Amino acid sequence: MTAAPEKGNGGGAFPGRRAETPDRGLCVRGVCKSFDRTPVLTNVSLQVAPGEFVCVLGPSGCGKTTLLRVVAGLETPDSGSVLIGGGDVTRIPTAGRGVGIVFQSYALFPNLTALQNVAFGLRRRETGASSIRQKALELLDLVGLAESAQKYPGQLSGGQQQRVALARALAPEPSILLLDEPLSALDAKVRQSLRKEIRRLQRRLGITAVMVTHDQEEALTMSDRMVVMHKGRLTQFASPEEIYRLPSTRFVADFIGAMNFLEGWRAEGAIARYGGIDIRLPAPLGADGSVVTLAIRPEDVQIGRDLFPDENAFVATVAEMEFRGAGYYLTLKALTALKALTDGGKGGMRLEALLSPLRASQLKIGAGDCVKVRLPRERLICFAEDGTAVGFAGGGPE
Amino acid sequence: MTATPARRRYVNDKPAQAVLLAGSLLFMTVGLLLPLGELAVKCLTDANGAYVGPDNFIRFFSAASLARALYHSLYVSLMSTLAALPPAFLFAYSLTRTTIPGKAFFRHIAMLPLFAPTMLLGVSLVYLFGRKGIVTSGLFGALPWLGIDIGLYGSTGIIIAEAILVFPPSVMILLTALANSDARLYEAAESLGANKPEIFWSVTLPGVKYGVTSAAFVCFTLVFTDFGVPKVVGGNYGVLATDIYKQVVGQQNFNLGATISVVMLLPTLLAFIADNWLRRRQEGVVNSRSIPLVPKRNATRDLACFAFCLCASSVILAVFLTALFASLANLWPYRLTPTLRHYNFRDYAGGGYLAFWNSVRMAGYSALLGTAMTFGSAYLVEKTRKFAWARRTVYCLSLAPLALPGLVVGLAYIFLFNSAVFSVAGREIPNPLSRLYGTMLLLVVCNVVHFYTVGFLTASAALRQLDREFEAAAESLSVPFYATFRRVTLPLCLPAVIDIAGYFFVSSMATVSAVIFLYTPDLQLASVAVVNMDDAGDSAPAAAMSILIVAANIMAKAVFELASRRARKAAERWRNR
Amino acid sequence: MQTGKTILLTAAALLALLIGSAVHAGEAIVVYTALEDDEYPAYLELFAKQHPDIEVKIVRDSTGIVTAKFLAEKDNPRADVIWGLAATSLITAQKGNLLEPYAPKGIERVDPQFRDSGQPPAWVGIKAWETGFIVNTIELEQRGLPMPKTYADLLKPGYKGLIVMANPASSGTGYLTVSGIIQIMGEEKGWAYLDRLDDNMMQYTHSGSKPAKMAGQGECVIGISFGYRGLKQKSSGEPVETIWPAEGSGWDLEANALVKKPAIKDAARTFLDFAISDEVMRLYANIYPITSVDTGLPPPKGYPADPKSLIIENDLEAAAAARDGVLAEWSRRYDGKSESR
């Protein structure tokens, strides 16, 4: 099983494609759902390949948990359909879908031992108590908790409980594993190790998995592909690298990682102009004269003492300098933008840059210093006024 | 290992849940809505079933004695509430905010009146303050200086007895209110230099004001609808409850009885709505970040509070011991040699031990059916996802009985279940429900509906404490809901289930108001026997029967308490390493 | 969990039992009676001995209540037999066509003035009971009050707040007393007397026996009740004397009747035959001085040799006809009249 997406297609490419029915995996087609006439999911479509690990990421209230519950059958969509393993399960209750669910709260039955919890879903499937026990023990062993089989959940740590929950969900051999913020109740160290554990198990079993999370780091590190949702809509569906590098909308760019947004630039071919600064872009933006926003990640901003020979370089002062462990965050003010600032424009051009400690000591930079700043052309992203990426970035949303 | 095909063999929960919800709705329809509907019909028609509009109400308000009964009811309810609240507050305050010893003892004593039929309080007061009462006669002439005649029969007696009667529920409500305090507020007040009285007025009282109003509403409603006390010590002081009884039992005037019961229902409903409205505003006063207040030692205050608790407990104990003493005295007040002859109920009204065991059976069945119905319904409401409208309806119907006085429920039942035919638009339709009349089942259903809300709310609270995802997790494992209910939900809620059963048992054993219209010669009941014996003037056997009821309730409560404690211990085992 | 399973099973079994017990059957008759709680069990024991196959379900309450209940159920009567209910009530019921005339075996032995004149009679009397003052001698002495001998005595200011009597609306004893007073004194003077008596009254009770029992406990000093109660209480040791007012006691007849309903059970007729048989009459006569069949027994201890001298001339028909009017007037005057002390 390979973790890479099948094609290098950008987010939002699936709806445009002809809907094929895969043999296995998960397919969500045009799902809409409202609660009390408030739309929670609007026309969400998604295709997860067999054995793929997909994270659904979004701010709270974006509908990601509802999407998971629709897939699980715990909510019925107002329209649209859900296919699991090629079969339409939209009208089939949870019990018949063959999904394993791991909940944020673990939802372990406190009056049953770890073993009984894992065996809970095995009653009907298997015959003979000993084979159930055998299988449950195997699963506990798989998550490394064989010696805690007779303990009650209340006697286990949070991480251990979540492992039991994982084993319980996997016990009836579901075709899809659904994880609803499974790690958010755990502390950072445990979370790290469980991330790896979950991926290891998922790869080993080759099971299709969908995980809901609000933790971008989790999504970026765990997913084969990830979904970013916003206001009930699927905004981008792509590999973590692509989502980070080429966010399809301004929202995605802002939501994932840190991003500088430089507002109010006027496009002229492959050049964006603002307050006397010309920035060259990797490709033309389309309509000349349209207002665009440039975006660049702080770690992509280059800082130097000397004049760069290249384009897209300008002089700025270091307004603030903040130590953040892994590096320094500099708040930069472009000198040439001072005029625009006094004009009461959009606040001038303010930039944040991430500087490694090594580089910072090489450059001997301090607050108030004047530095040369360069925005590498290939690292720039550009958004139209409606927030969609334009020109060279990945395709916009539907 | 590869993924299995998506479809899995499973049991569809939906039909079974639909049937259960329908059962719950049917129960509430037959047990609550239809009887109330009949009650509404009865108060708008005359004895022959002809529609008379508001005539019955006009008759009520123009009959001087009936209108006066309304005034009497309001008066004694108000006075009893005013009489009961300050001591109840002080009592609850002592148990939560001081370091006095014997808190558990005081708490148990304070709950004692809940175990008795309300008539017991009346009977005891007669023995204490009647013409030849212990106090009135100055301990039978031994302490003549004590001898004061408070003029028991009438409003005085009712108010004293009702104040004792409503003491336990108000203490309970105030205990909860006082326990939910935030220590940070007190620390803030102290750091601002506030003195003790200032803190009391500016922090303590505002923090419990909703508890106080809630207790006041509960007191008012309980007194307003109580039948037992005014029946025994009211003398000629007629109140609405005794008037309903007089109209229905004495004069078989069902329509006027229905009318009075509707008049009685209105203030009760108002109090209920006002209380709910206030309670909703209270939410958020104490949150999860609050730090519980740990009382500090304060010798003067604690001594005073201890003395007070001792006094209050003594009063309650005195009432019960008086009843016990009177039931054992050969010939009150002339020969006080002990005898058990009043416990031989053969020559008295009411059915004696047969009635007592009927009551025990009824209480047992009510505990079973009541627990099954309330817990089952609460489970369907809280833990299933389908049929939202049906679940909402069940929830609303489950809250309604709290606002219904027992007399109204009983009366409504007799209207619905005791008529052989319904006349609808001039046509007569045989009433299939009339077959239930005179059966144990009907008595049990009546009790279950009468005490439904408390059981339902207890069950709901217990169920809400369980993880919301248990059901979803089990469903995803293709385990049918009933299996999850049996293996997980029920064992986890066992302490609450036992508490609910205990509540139904004790309440059904002691109740008189709801069943007094429904008992039949085959099915006499202990609490009704108390009323009938007292009616016939046989107060010693009436006291004896009351004591038997209290004894049965204390024993039952002890058993339930023990079972509940064991269940809690089991839960502890799951939690601790 | 095993516990959960056991609880569920037990609960289910018990519920099934409960629902099962809801459906009951069996040949039985329902008898409505106003006889005293401490007298009828002895009669029933005798009946059970003679007719072990018939189950008797007794509904016992005060006269007024049994009457009201019986009248209210006219469309769907639950009673098969009325036993020992005030004749004045039965006359009303007869007017309402609720009774099935029946001549029980041995009817010829019953004094004609103690039964309905119809052939067959609608109701048959068994015994009379009469107004009596039950006076607590200890309390009387303590207060230094004289023993009341007449109705007029009761108006003395010394007795103020010490007298209890039954409410005639609910109690047969209450009604025969009020009816007697009105018959002795006449309509106008009768009500005037009752007005003044009301001033001395401590309480009106629901049942006719309660005044006597209150007197026995000293809760009141004079209970206006009936003779049997006072004598019975005295024999059980209570410090009471029974006084029959010199003006004459009002009285009523306790009588039996067959209830008119679609299916009249033979057992009901059997019971009515039994209720005037010699054996049970002797039991009646042991405790009541005037029975409808002459048993030849002397009057019970405490009664004078000629008990009929105690009672007034009483036209039961007239008393029955006047009942509604008297009760309405009484309610108007005294009902709900109360002291909010």
Short mmCIF file of N, CA, C and O in Angstrom, two decimals, chain A residues 337-395:
data_model
loop_
_atom_site.label_atom_id
_atom_site.label_comp_id
_atom_site.label_asym_id
_atom_site.label_seq_id
_atom_site.Cartn_x
_atom_site.Cartn_y
_atom_site.Cartn_z
N ALA A 337 7.30 51.29 1.90
CA ALA A 337 5.84 51.27 2.06
C ALA A 337 5.38 52.33 3.03
O ALA A 337 4.20 52.47 3.30
N LEU A 338 6.34 53.11 3.60
CA LEU A 338 5.97 54.10 4.61
C LEU A 338 4.96 55.11 4.08
O LEU A 338 4.05 55.52 4.79
N LYS A 339 5.13 55.45 2.84
CA LYS A 339 4.23 56.43 2.25
C LYS A 339 2.79 55.92 2.27
O LYS A 339 1.88 56.61 2.72
N ALA A 340 2.66 54.66 1.85
CA ALA A 340 1.33 54.06 1.83
C ALA A 340 0.76 54.01 3.24
O ALA A 340 -0.43 54.20 3.48
N LEU A 341 1.64 53.77 4.21
CA LEU A 341 1.20 53.69 5.60
C LEU A 341 0.59 55.01 6.04
O LEU A 341 -0.49 55.04 6.63
N THR A 342 1.29 56.10 5.76
CA THR A 342 0.78 57.41 6.17
C THR A 342 -0.45 57.79 5.37
O THR A 342 -1.29 58.55 5.82
N ASP A 343 -0.58 57.24 4.18
CA ASP A 343 -1.79 57.49 3.38
C ASP A 343 -3.03 56.86 4.02
O ASP A 343 -4.14 57.06 3.56
N GLY A 344 -2.82 56.06 5.03
CA GLY A 344 -3.97 55.38 5.63
C GLY A 344 -4.41 54.23 4.76
O GLY A 344 -5.58 53.88 4.72
N GLY A 345 -3.46 53.60 4.08
CA GLY A 345 -3.78 52.47 3.23
C GLY A 345 -4.07 51.24 4.05
O GLY A 345 -4.70 51.31 5.11
N LYS A 346 -3.55 50.14 3.60
CA LYS A 346 -3.88 48.88 4.27
C LYS A 346 -2.88 48.54 5.38
O LYS A 346 -2.65 47.39 5.67
N GLY A 347 -2.29 49.54 5.94
CA GLY A 347 -1.37 49.27 7.05
C GLY A 347 0.04 49.02 6.60
O GLY A 347 0.86 48.54 7.35
N GLY A 348 0.31 49.35 5.37
CA GLY A 348 1.65 49.16 4.88
C GLY A 348 1.98 47.70 4.70
O GLY A 348 1.14 46.83 4.89
N MET A 349 3.21 47.44 4.37
CA MET A 349 3.57 46.05 4.18
C MET A 349 4.28 45.55 5.43
O MET A 349 5.37 46.00 5.76
N ARG A 350 3.66 44.70 6.12
CA ARG A 350 4.27 44.09 7.30
C ARG A 350 4.48 42.62 7.01
O ARG A 350 3.62 41.96 6.45
N LEU A 351 5.60 42.15 7.39
CA LEU A 351 5.98 40.78 7.07
C LEU A 351 6.50 40.11 8.32
O LEU A 351 7.12 40.76 9.17
N GLU A 352 6.26 38.82 8.43
CA GLU A 352 6.92 38.05 9.47
C GLU A 352 7.89 37.09 8.80
O GLU A 352 7.55 36.50 7.76
N ALA A 353 9.03 36.95 9.39
CA ALA A 353 10.00 36.02 8.82
C ALA A 353 10.54 35.12 9.91
O ALA A 353 10.68 35.55 11.06
N LEU A 354 10.80 33.88 9.58
CA LEU A 354 11.36 32.94 10.55
C LEU A 354 12.84 32.76 10.23
O LEU A 354 13.21 32.46 9.10
N LEU A 355 13.63 32.99 11.23
CA LEU A 355 15.07 32.96 11.04
C LEU A 355 15.64 31.90 11.98
O LEU A 355 15.36 31.91 13.17
N SER A 356 16.46 31.00 11.43
CA SER A 356 17.04 29.98 12.30
C SER A 356 18.05 30.65 13.23
O SER A 356 18.66 31.66 12.87
N PRO A 357 18.26 30.13 14.43
CA PRO A 357 19.18 30.75 15.38
C PRO A 357 20.59 30.90 14.78
O PRO A 357 21.25 31.92 15.02
N LEU A 358 20.96 29.91 14.00
CA LEU A 358 22.28 29.95 13.40
C LEU A 358 22.42 31.18 12.49
O LEU A 358 23.34 31.98 12.60
N ARG A 359 21.40 31.31 11.61
CA ARG A 359 21.43 32.42 10.65
C ARG A 359 21.34 33.75 11.39
O ARG A 359 22.01 34.71 11.02
N ALA A 360 20.54 33.79 12.43
CA ALA A 360 20.38 35.02 13.18
C ALA A 360 21.70 35.46 13.79
O ALA A 360 22.04 36.64 13.77
N SER A 361 22.48 34.49 14.30
CA SER A 361 23.74 34.87 14.92
C SER A 361 24.76 35.26 13.84
O SER A 361 25.58 36.14 14.03
N GLN A 362 24.66 34.60 12.66
CA GLN A 362 25.53 34.98 11.56
C GLN A 362 25.29 36.43 11.16
O GLN A 362 26.21 37.20 10.93
N LEU A 363 24.03 36.80 11.08
CA LEU A 363 23.66 38.12 10.59
C LEU A 363 23.74 39.18 11.69
O LEU A 363 23.71 40.37 11.42
N LYS A 364 23.77 38.74 12.97
CA LYS A 364 23.81 39.66 14.11
C LYS A 364 22.67 40.69 14.03
O LYS A 364 22.88 41.89 14.04
N ILE A 365 21.50 40.17 13.92
CA ILE A 365 20.35 41.05 13.74
C ILE A 365 19.73 41.39 15.08
O ILE A 365 19.66 40.54 15.99
N GLY A 366 19.29 42.61 15.25
CA GLY A 366 18.56 43.01 16.45
C GLY A 366 17.41 43.91 16.05
O GLY A 366 17.34 44.37 14.90
N ALA A 367 16.50 44.15 16.99
CA ALA A 367 15.35 44.99 16.72
C ALA A 367 15.84 46.38 16.32
O ALA A 367 16.80 46.90 16.89
N GLY A 368 15.18 46.96 15.31
CA GLY A 368 15.54 48.29 14.85
C GLY A 368 16.54 48.27 13.70
O GLY A 368 16.75 49.29 13.05
N ASP A 369 17.12 47.12 13.43
CA ASP A 369 18.09 47.03 12.35
C ASP A 369 17.43 47.19 10.99
O ASP A 369 16.23 46.91 10.84
N CYS A 370 18.21 47.59 10.06
CA CYS A 370 17.73 47.68 8.70
C CYS A 370 18.26 46.47 7.95
O CYS A 370 19.47 46.16 8.01
N VAL A 371 17.39 45.73 7.31
CA VAL A 371 17.82 44.51 6.63
C VAL A 371 17.29 44.46 5.23
O VAL A 371 16.38 45.22 4.85
N LYS A 372 17.87 43.57 4.48
CA LYS A 372 17.40 43.35 3.11
C LYS A 372 16.51 42.11 3.13
O LYS A 372 16.83 41.08 3.73
N VAL A 373 15.37 42.27 2.51
CA VAL A 373 14.39 41.17 2.52
C VAL A 373 14.14 40.73 1.08
O VAL A 373 14.06 41.57 0.17
N ARG A 374 14.01 39.42 0.92
CA ARG A 374 13.71 38.93 -0.43
C ARG A 374 12.59 37.91 -0.35
O ARG A 374 12.56 37.05 0.54
N LEU A 375 11.65 38.03 -1.26
CA LEU A 375 10.55 37.06 -1.35
C LEU A 375 10.80 36.22 -2.59
O LEU A 375 10.54 36.67 -3.71
N PRO A 376 11.29 34.96 -2.42
CA PRO A 376 11.62 34.15 -3.59
C PRO A 376 10.39 33.93 -4.46
O PRO A 376 9.32 33.58 -3.94
N ARG A 377 10.57 34.15 -5.71
CA ARG A 377 9.46 34.10 -6.65
C ARG A 377 8.70 32.77 -6.57
O ARG A 377 7.47 32.74 -6.58
N GLU A 378 9.43 31.65 -6.50
CA GLU A 378 8.77 30.33 -6.57
C GLU A 378 8.02 30.00 -5.29
O GLU A 378 7.28 29.03 -5.23
N ARG A 379 8.25 30.80 -4.25
CA ARG A 379 7.55 30.52 -2.99
C ARG A 379 6.31 31.39 -2.79
O ARG A 379 5.65 31.32 -1.76
N LEU A 380 6.06 32.24 -3.73
CA LEU A 380 4.92 33.15 -3.57
C LEU A 380 3.61 32.51 -4.00
O LEU A 380 3.57 31.72 -4.94
N ILE A 381 2.56 32.85 -3.30
CA ILE A 381 1.22 32.40 -3.65
C ILE A 381 0.38 33.66 -3.82
O ILE A 381 0.63 34.68 -3.17
N CYS A 382 -0.61 33.55 -4.67
CA CYS A 382 -1.39 34.74 -4.97
C CYS A 382 -2.88 34.43 -4.92
O CYS A 382 -3.33 33.41 -5.44
N PHE A 383 -3.64 35.27 -4.22
CA PHE A 383 -5.09 35.04 -4.10
C PHE A 383 -5.86 36.18 -4.71
O PHE A 383 -5.52 37.36 -4.51
N ALA A 384 -6.90 35.80 -5.42
CA ALA A 384 -7.79 36.83 -5.98
C ALA A 384 -8.63 37.41 -4.86
O ALA A 384 -8.61 36.94 -3.72
N GLU A 385 -9.43 38.44 -5.19
CA GLU A 385 -10.21 39.12 -4.15
C GLU A 385 -11.22 38.20 -3.47
O GLU A 385 -11.57 38.39 -2.33
N ASP A 386 -11.69 37.17 -4.21
CA ASP A 386 -12.65 36.24 -3.59
C ASP A 386 -11.96 35.16 -2.76
O ASP A 386 -12.60 34.26 -2.24
N GLY A 387 -10.66 35.25 -2.62
CA GLY A 387 -9.95 34.34 -1.72
C GLY A 387 -9.43 33.09 -2.40
O GLY A 387 -8.78 32.29 -1.75
N THR A 388 -9.70 32.90 -3.68
CA THR A 388 -9.20 31.69 -4.33
C THR A 388 -7.80 31.94 -4.87
O THR A 388 -7.45 33.05 -5.27
N ALA A 389 -7.02 30.88 -4.88
CA ALA A 389 -5.67 30.99 -5.41
C ALA A 389 -5.73 31.20 -6.91
O ALA A 389 -6.58 30.62 -7.58
N VAL A 390 -4.87 32.04 -7.41
CA VAL A 390 -4.92 32.31 -8.86
C VAL A 390 -3.58 32.03 -9.49
O VAL A 390 -2.55 32.00 -8.84
N GLY A 391 -3.66 31.86 -10.83
CA GLY A 391 -2.45 31.75 -11.63
C GLY A 391 -1.72 30.46 -11.43
O GLY A 391 -2.15 29.40 -11.88
N PHE A 392 -0.65 30.55 -10.71
CA PHE A 392 0.28 29.44 -10.63
C PHE A 392 -0.07 28.43 -9.55
O PHE A 392 0.46 27.35 -9.54
N ALA A 393 -0.93 28.82 -8.59
CA ALA A 393 -1.22 27.90 -7.49
C ALA A 393 -2.17 26.80 -7.94
O ALA A 393 -2.60 26.78 -9.09
N GLY A 394 -2.48 25.90 -7.05
CA GLY A 394 -3.41 24.82 -7.36
C GLY A 394 -4.78 25.39 -7.71
O GLY A 394 -5.08 26.55 -7.46
N GLY A 395 -5.59 24.55 -8.36
CA GLY A 395 -6.91 24.99 -8.78
C GLY A 395 -7.77 25.44 -7.61
O GLY A 395 -7.59 24.99 -6.49
#
